[in-house]
Coordinates of C-alpha atoms and ligand atoms in Angstrom, one line a residue:
M1392 CA 36.7 113.9 152.9
R1393 CA 38.0 111.2 155.1
I1394 CA 41.3 109.5 154.3
T1395 CA 42.6 106.5 156.5
V1396 CA 46.2 105.3 156.4
C1397 CA 47.1 101.7 157.0
C1398 CA 50.6 101.0 156.2
T1399 CA 52.5 98.0 158.3
D1400 CA 56.3 98.2 158.4
T1401 CA 56.2 101.9 157.8
K1402 CA 57.1 104.9 159.7
I1403 CA 53.4 106.1 159.5
Q1404 CA 53.8 109.9 161.1
R1405 CA 55.6 111.4 158.2
W1406 CA 52.9 109.8 155.8
L1407 CA 50.2 111.4 158.0
D1408 CA 52.0 114.7 158.1
G1409 CA 52.5 114.8 154.3
L1410 CA 49.3 113.8 153.4
R1411 CA 47.9 116.4 155.8
A1412 CA 49.9 119.2 154.3
A1413 CA 49.0 118.0 150.7
L1414 CA 45.4 117.8 151.4
P1415 CA 44.4 120.5 154.0
E1416 CA 40.8 120.0 153.1
A1417 CA 41.0 116.3 154.1
D1418 CA 40.6 114.4 157.7
V1419 CA 43.7 112.2 157.5
Q1420 CA 43.9 109.6 160.4
E1421 CA 45.8 106.6 161.0
W1422 CA 43.4 103.4 160.8
R1423 CA 42.5 101.9 164.2
P1424 CA 40.1 99.0 164.5
G1425 CA 36.5 100.2 164.8
A1426 CA 37.5 103.8 163.0
A1427 CA 34.8 105.5 161.1
P1428 CA 34.4 104.7 157.6
A1429 CA 36.7 106.7 155.2
D1430 CA 36.4 107.6 151.4
H1431 CA 40.0 106.9 150.4
A1432 CA 42.7 104.8 152.1
V1433 CA 46.6 104.9 151.7
V1434 CA 47.8 101.4 152.5
W1435 CA 50.7 99.1 152.7
A1436 CA 50.3 95.4 153.6
P1437 CA 47.0 96.0 155.6
P1438 CA 45.5 93.4 157.7
Q1439 CA 42.1 91.8 156.2
Q1440 CA 40.3 93.2 159.2
F1441 CA 41.1 96.8 157.8
L1442 CA 39.4 95.9 154.5
D1443 CA 36.5 94.0 156.1
E1444 CA 35.6 97.2 158.3
Q1445 CA 36.3 99.6 155.3
Q1446 CA 33.8 98.3 152.8
G1447 CA 32.7 101.8 151.5
L1448 CA 36.2 102.9 150.3
R1449 CA 36.0 104.4 147.1
A1450 CA 39.9 103.9 146.4
L1451 CA 42.7 102.3 148.0
F1452 CA 46.1 103.7 147.1
N1453 CA 49.1 101.3 147.5
I1454 CA 52.2 103.0 148.2
G1455 CA 54.2 100.6 145.9
A1456 CA 54.2 99.8 142.3
G1457 CA 53.6 96.1 143.1
V1458 CA 50.1 95.1 144.3
D1459 CA 50.5 91.3 144.3
A1460 CA 50.2 91.2 148.3
L1461 CA 47.3 93.4 148.1
M1462 CA 45.3 91.3 145.7
K1463 CA 45.5 88.1 147.8
L1464 CA 43.2 89.9 150.3
R1465 CA 39.4 90.2 150.1
L1466 CA 39.0 93.7 148.8
P1467 CA 35.9 96.0 149.2
P1468 CA 34.2 95.2 145.7
D1469 CA 33.6 98.5 144.5
A1470 CA 37.0 100.3 145.5
L1471 CA 39.5 101.3 142.8
V1472 CA 42.9 99.9 143.5
V1473 CA 45.5 102.4 142.6
R1474 CA 49.3 101.6 142.5
L1475 CA 52.2 104.1 142.4
D1476 CA 53.0 105.0 138.7
D1477 CA 56.7 105.7 138.7
A1478 CA 56.8 108.3 141.3
G1479 CA 60.3 108.5 141.3
M1480 CA 61.0 104.6 140.8
S1481 CA 61.7 104.2 137.4
V1482 CA 64.9 106.3 137.3
Q1483 CA 66.0 104.2 140.3
M1484 CA 65.2 101.0 138.5
A1485 CA 66.9 102.3 135.5
E1486 CA 70.3 103.2 137.3
F1487 CA 70.0 99.7 139.3
A1488 CA 69.6 97.5 136.3
C1489 CA 72.2 99.3 134.0
H1490 CA 74.6 98.9 136.8
A1491 CA 74.0 95.2 137.1
V1492 CA 74.4 94.8 133.6
I1493 CA 77.2 96.8 133.0
R1494 CA 79.2 95.4 136.2
H1495 CA 78.7 91.7 134.6
F1496 CA 79.6 92.8 130.9
R1497 CA 82.5 94.9 131.9
E1498 CA 83.6 92.0 134.3
L1499 CA 83.9 94.6 137.1
D1500 CA 83.3 91.9 139.8
G1501 CA 86.5 90.3 138.4
Y1502 CA 88.4 93.4 138.6
E1503 CA 87.3 94.2 142.1
R1504 CA 88.6 90.7 143.2
D1505 CA 91.9 91.3 141.4
V1506 CA 92.4 94.9 142.7
A1507 CA 91.8 93.7 146.3
Q1508 CA 94.7 91.4 146.0
G1509 CA 96.8 94.5 144.5
K1510 CA 96.8 92.9 140.9
W1511 CA 96.9 95.3 137.9
T1512 CA 95.1 93.1 135.3
F1513 CA 93.4 93.6 132.0
R1514 CA 90.6 91.6 130.4
K1515 CA 89.7 91.4 126.8
P1516 CA 87.0 93.7 125.9
R1517 CA 83.8 92.0 125.2
S1518 CA 81.3 92.9 122.3
R1519 CA 78.0 94.4 123.2
A1520 CA 76.6 92.2 120.3
D1521 CA 77.3 89.1 122.3
F1522 CA 75.2 90.6 125.2
P1523 CA 71.6 91.0 124.1
V1524 CA 69.4 92.2 127.0
G1525 CA 66.1 91.1 127.5
V1526 CA 63.6 92.8 129.7
L1527 CA 60.6 90.9 130.9
G1528 CA 57.7 93.6 131.3
L1529 CA 57.4 96.7 129.3
G1530 CA 55.3 98.7 131.8
V1531 CA 56.3 101.8 133.5
L1532 CA 59.6 100.4 135.0
G1533 CA 60.6 97.8 132.2
R1534 CA 60.3 100.5 129.3
R1535 CA 62.3 103.0 131.2
V1536 CA 64.9 100.1 132.0
A1537 CA 65.0 99.0 128.2
Q1538 CA 65.5 102.6 126.9
A1539 CA 68.1 103.2 129.5
L1540 CA 70.1 99.9 128.4
A1541 CA 69.5 100.9 124.7
A1542 CA 71.0 104.3 125.4
F1543 CA 74.3 102.2 126.1
E1544 CA 74.1 100.5 122.9
F1545 CA 73.3 97.1 124.1
P1546 CA 70.9 95.1 121.8
V1547 CA 67.6 95.3 123.8
R1548 CA 64.6 93.2 123.4
G1549 CA 61.3 93.4 125.7
W1550 CA 58.3 91.1 126.1
S1551 CA 55.0 92.0 127.4
R1552 CA 51.4 90.6 127.5
S1553 CA 50.1 93.2 124.7
A1554 CA 52.2 94.4 121.9
H1555 CA 54.1 97.4 122.4
A1556 CA 56.4 99.5 120.2
V1557 CA 59.4 101.3 122.1
A1558 CA 62.3 103.0 120.3
G1559 CA 65.6 101.0 119.9
V1560 CA 63.9 97.8 121.7
E1561 CA 62.9 94.7 119.8
C1562 CA 59.4 93.9 121.2
F1563 CA 57.8 90.5 121.7
A1564 CA 54.3 89.8 122.9
G1565 CA 52.5 87.2 124.5
S1566 CA 53.2 83.4 125.4
G1567 CA 53.6 82.8 121.5
Q1568 CA 56.7 84.7 121.3
F1569 CA 58.1 84.0 124.7
D1570 CA 60.6 81.2 123.8
D1571 CA 61.9 83.4 120.8
F1572 CA 62.3 86.5 123.2
L1573 CA 64.3 84.1 125.5
A1574 CA 66.4 82.4 122.8
G1575 CA 67.8 85.7 121.7
T1576 CA 68.5 87.0 125.1
R1577 CA 71.8 86.6 127.1
V1578 CA 71.1 89.0 130.0
L1579 CA 67.5 88.8 131.4
V1580 CA 66.0 91.6 133.6
N1581 CA 62.5 90.7 135.2
L1582 CA 60.2 93.4 135.6
L1583 CA 56.9 91.6 135.6
P1584 CA 54.2 92.0 138.2
L1585 CA 53.6 88.9 140.3
T1586 CA 50.3 87.2 139.3
P1587 CA 49.3 83.9 139.1
E1588 CA 50.2 83.8 135.2
T1589 CA 53.7 84.9 136.3
E1590 CA 54.5 83.2 139.3
N1591 CA 57.6 80.7 138.9
I1592 CA 57.9 82.0 135.3
L1593 CA 61.8 81.8 135.9
D1594 CA 62.3 78.1 136.0
R1595 CA 64.8 75.4 134.6
R1596 CA 62.9 75.4 131.2
T1597 CA 62.7 79.3 130.7
L1598 CA 66.3 80.0 131.9
G1599 CA 67.4 77.1 130.2
R1600 CA 66.3 78.7 126.8
L1601 CA 68.7 81.8 127.4
R1602 CA 71.9 81.9 125.5
P1603 CA 74.7 80.1 127.1
G1604 CA 76.6 82.3 129.6
G1605 CA 73.3 83.7 130.5
Y1606 CA 72.8 86.3 133.6
V1607 CA 69.7 86.8 135.4
I1608 CA 68.7 90.2 137.1
N1609 CA 65.5 89.9 139.3
V1610 CA 64.2 93.0 140.3
A1611 CA 60.6 92.2 140.4
R1612 CA 59.5 89.7 143.0
G1613 CA 60.9 86.6 144.5
A1614 CA 58.2 84.1 143.5
H1615 CA 58.7 84.8 139.8
L1616 CA 61.9 82.7 140.3
V1617 CA 62.4 78.9 141.1
D1618 CA 65.3 79.1 143.5
A1619 CA 66.6 75.7 143.0
D1620 CA 66.5 75.8 139.1
L1621 CA 68.5 79.1 139.1
I1622 CA 71.2 77.3 141.3
A1623 CA 71.1 74.3 139.1
L1624 CA 71.7 76.2 136.0
L1625 CA 74.5 78.1 137.7
D1626 CA 76.3 75.1 139.0
S1627 CA 75.9 73.5 135.4
G1628 CA 77.6 76.4 133.8
H1629 CA 74.6 77.3 131.6
L1630 CA 74.1 80.6 133.6
A1631 CA 77.2 82.8 134.3
G1632 CA 75.5 84.7 137.3
A1633 CA 72.6 86.3 139.0
A1634 CA 71.8 89.5 140.7
L1635 CA 69.0 89.2 142.9
D1636 CA 67.2 92.0 144.8
V1637 CA 63.9 90.3 145.6
F1638 CA 63.3 87.0 147.2
R1639 CA 60.4 84.4 148.2
T1640 CA 61.1 85.1 151.9
E1641 CA 62.3 88.6 152.8
P1642 CA 64.5 89.4 154.5
L1643 CA 66.5 86.4 152.8
P1644 CA 66.8 83.8 155.5
A1645 CA 70.4 83.3 156.9
E1646 CA 70.6 79.8 155.7
H1647 CA 69.3 80.5 152.2
P1648 CA 72.1 79.1 149.8
F1649 CA 72.0 82.3 147.6
W1650 CA 73.8 84.4 150.3
R1651 CA 76.9 82.3 149.7
H1652 CA 76.7 81.2 146.1
P1653 CA 79.9 82.7 144.2
K1654 CA 77.9 83.4 141.1
I1655 CA 75.0 85.4 142.9
V1656 CA 75.2 88.9 144.2
V1657 CA 72.4 89.8 146.7
T1658 CA 70.9 93.1 147.5
P1659 CA 68.1 93.7 150.2
H1660 CA 65.0 94.7 147.8
T1661 CA 66.4 98.3 147.3
S1662 CA 66.6 98.7 143.4
A1663 CA 63.7 101.2 143.4
R1664 CA 62.5 102.5 146.9
T1665 CA 59.2 104.2 147.3
L1666 CA 60.1 108.0 147.6
R1667 CA 57.8 109.5 150.3
D1668 CA 57.3 113.0 149.1
E1669 CA 56.9 112.1 145.3
S1670 CA 54.5 109.4 146.5
I1671 CA 52.2 111.7 148.6
A1672 CA 52.4 114.4 145.8
Q1673 CA 51.2 111.7 143.3
I1674 CA 48.5 110.1 145.6
A1675 CA 47.0 113.7 146.8
G1676 CA 46.7 114.6 142.9
K1677 CA 45.0 111.4 142.1
I1678 CA 42.7 111.9 145.1
R1679 CA 41.7 115.5 143.9
A1680 CA 41.3 114.1 140.5
L1681 CA 38.8 111.3 141.6
E1682 CA 36.9 113.9 143.6
R1683 CA 36.4 116.0 140.4
G1684 CA 35.2 112.8 138.7
E1685 CA 38.2 112.5 136.5
P1686 CA 40.1 109.2 135.6
V1687 CA 43.7 108.7 137.1
A1688 CA 46.7 106.5 135.9
G1689 CA 47.9 103.4 137.6
V1690 CA 44.4 101.8 138.3
V1691 CA 44.9 98.0 138.8
D1692 CA 42.7 95.9 136.4
R1693 CA 41.3 93.2 139.2
K1694 CA 41.1 90.5 136.5
K1695 CA 44.8 90.5 135.2
G1696 CA 45.9 91.2 138.8
Y1697 CA 48.2 94.2 138.0
Ligands
NAP2307 N1 62.6 95.7 143.5 C1 61.9 96.9 143.7 O1 62.4 97.6 144.5 C2 60.7 97.1 143.1 C3 60.1 98.3 143.1 C4 58.9 98.6 142.2 C5 58.4 97.6 141.7 N2 58.9 96.4 141.6 C6 58.3 95.3 140.8 O2 58.3 95.8 139.4 C7 56.9 95.4 138.9 C8 56.6 96.1 137.7 O3 56.1 97.4 137.9 P1 55.6 98.4 136.9 O4 55.2 99.6 137.4 O5 56.6 98.3 135.5 O6 54.3 97.5 136.3 P2 53.4 97.9 135.1 O7 53.4 99.2 134.6 O8 52.1 97.4 135.4 O9 54.1 96.9 133.8 C9 53.8 95.4 133.9 C10 54.5 94.8 132.4 O10 54.3 93.5 132.8 C11 53.6 93.0 131.5 N3 53.0 91.6 132.0 C12 52.1 91.6 132.9 N4 51.6 90.4 132.9 C13 52.4 89.6 132.0 C14 52.1 88.2 131.4 N5 51.5 87.2 132.0 N6 52.9 88.0 130.2 C15 53.6 89.0 129.8 N7 53.9 90.2 130.1 C16 53.0 90.5 131.3 C17 52.6 94.0 131.1 O11 52.2 93.7 129.8 P3 51.1 94.8 129.2 O12 52.0 96.0 129.0 O13 50.7 94.1 127.8 O14 50.1 94.9 130.2 C18 53.5 95.2 131.6 O15 54.4 95.5 130.3 C19 55.8 95.5 140.0 O16 54.7 94.8 139.8 C20 56.7 95.1 141.2 O17 56.6 93.8 141.4 C21 59.9 96.2 142.3

């Protein structure tokens, strides 16, 4: 069995070593132009030339949960596209989202400013009932985030394409229920995949439907959000703030207004990092399952794009 590894912007040697250790029966090589055809590929942002040369691949394993960049390329027609299915990311996303929600709800940003000036202040406790949290996407990450927020006793609602039932979470589905979902949400956490249907979904209309004093946490993809619309709604006072971890251009360009906006907290796409050892174990397990002819989780539906 041949496995080719083509990961740009990644320290590849440790992936090669880990995959070789996990799959000693396989010939694991870094891809070079003109390399022999492989059975499986482990990829991150591969060039089109890689895909054009490796048309016989049976499966492409993306070392991230989001496959939006991969789906823009011309893929081998018969290859399964398999994304990371949690692999240690959901707990990171849950802690990141809970931190962002709680930091805003408990006004910890205000306390940090006061303490920095040597001020011992108190703010009036707020009611959780006034801070319903809405999670966009109830997949592997969104569901975990929604459940973690519910454990802190926030009223939590979630929205997905198909109907879901999640304990402690009021679930909404499809475009017909989107406006109702938004109208009852004050803090919005975005965990949708980026597809043609979800691009620019967070715009003036949708964000304008959030309850007054809304707060936006974008941990999915930058292209979900219309940057200028967010700034307009922050400046008008309809939105109280935003925590943004993902951007249309990354790294976020130095001149981008998000860096300096007083109501925006920027983090450098770090909410849920790919964990190498967990990912290698998951990919190796799935390669073995496919070799035995068994189904695997995390296969991308090419029509839906996620
Ligand atoms: N910032 C980071 O560090 C980071 C790290 C990892 C992932 N991410 C992002 O997080 C995203 C979600 O990951 P995941 O593993 O949770 O994905 P997932 O398991 O595929 O879940 C996607 C969810 O979004 C819903 N959805 C998709 N299209 C929709 C639409 N048009 N309308 C309504 N709901 C829709 C799906 O609905 P159904 O359940 O009905 O299919 C599903 O509930 C990734 O695609 C990636 O962009 C970011």
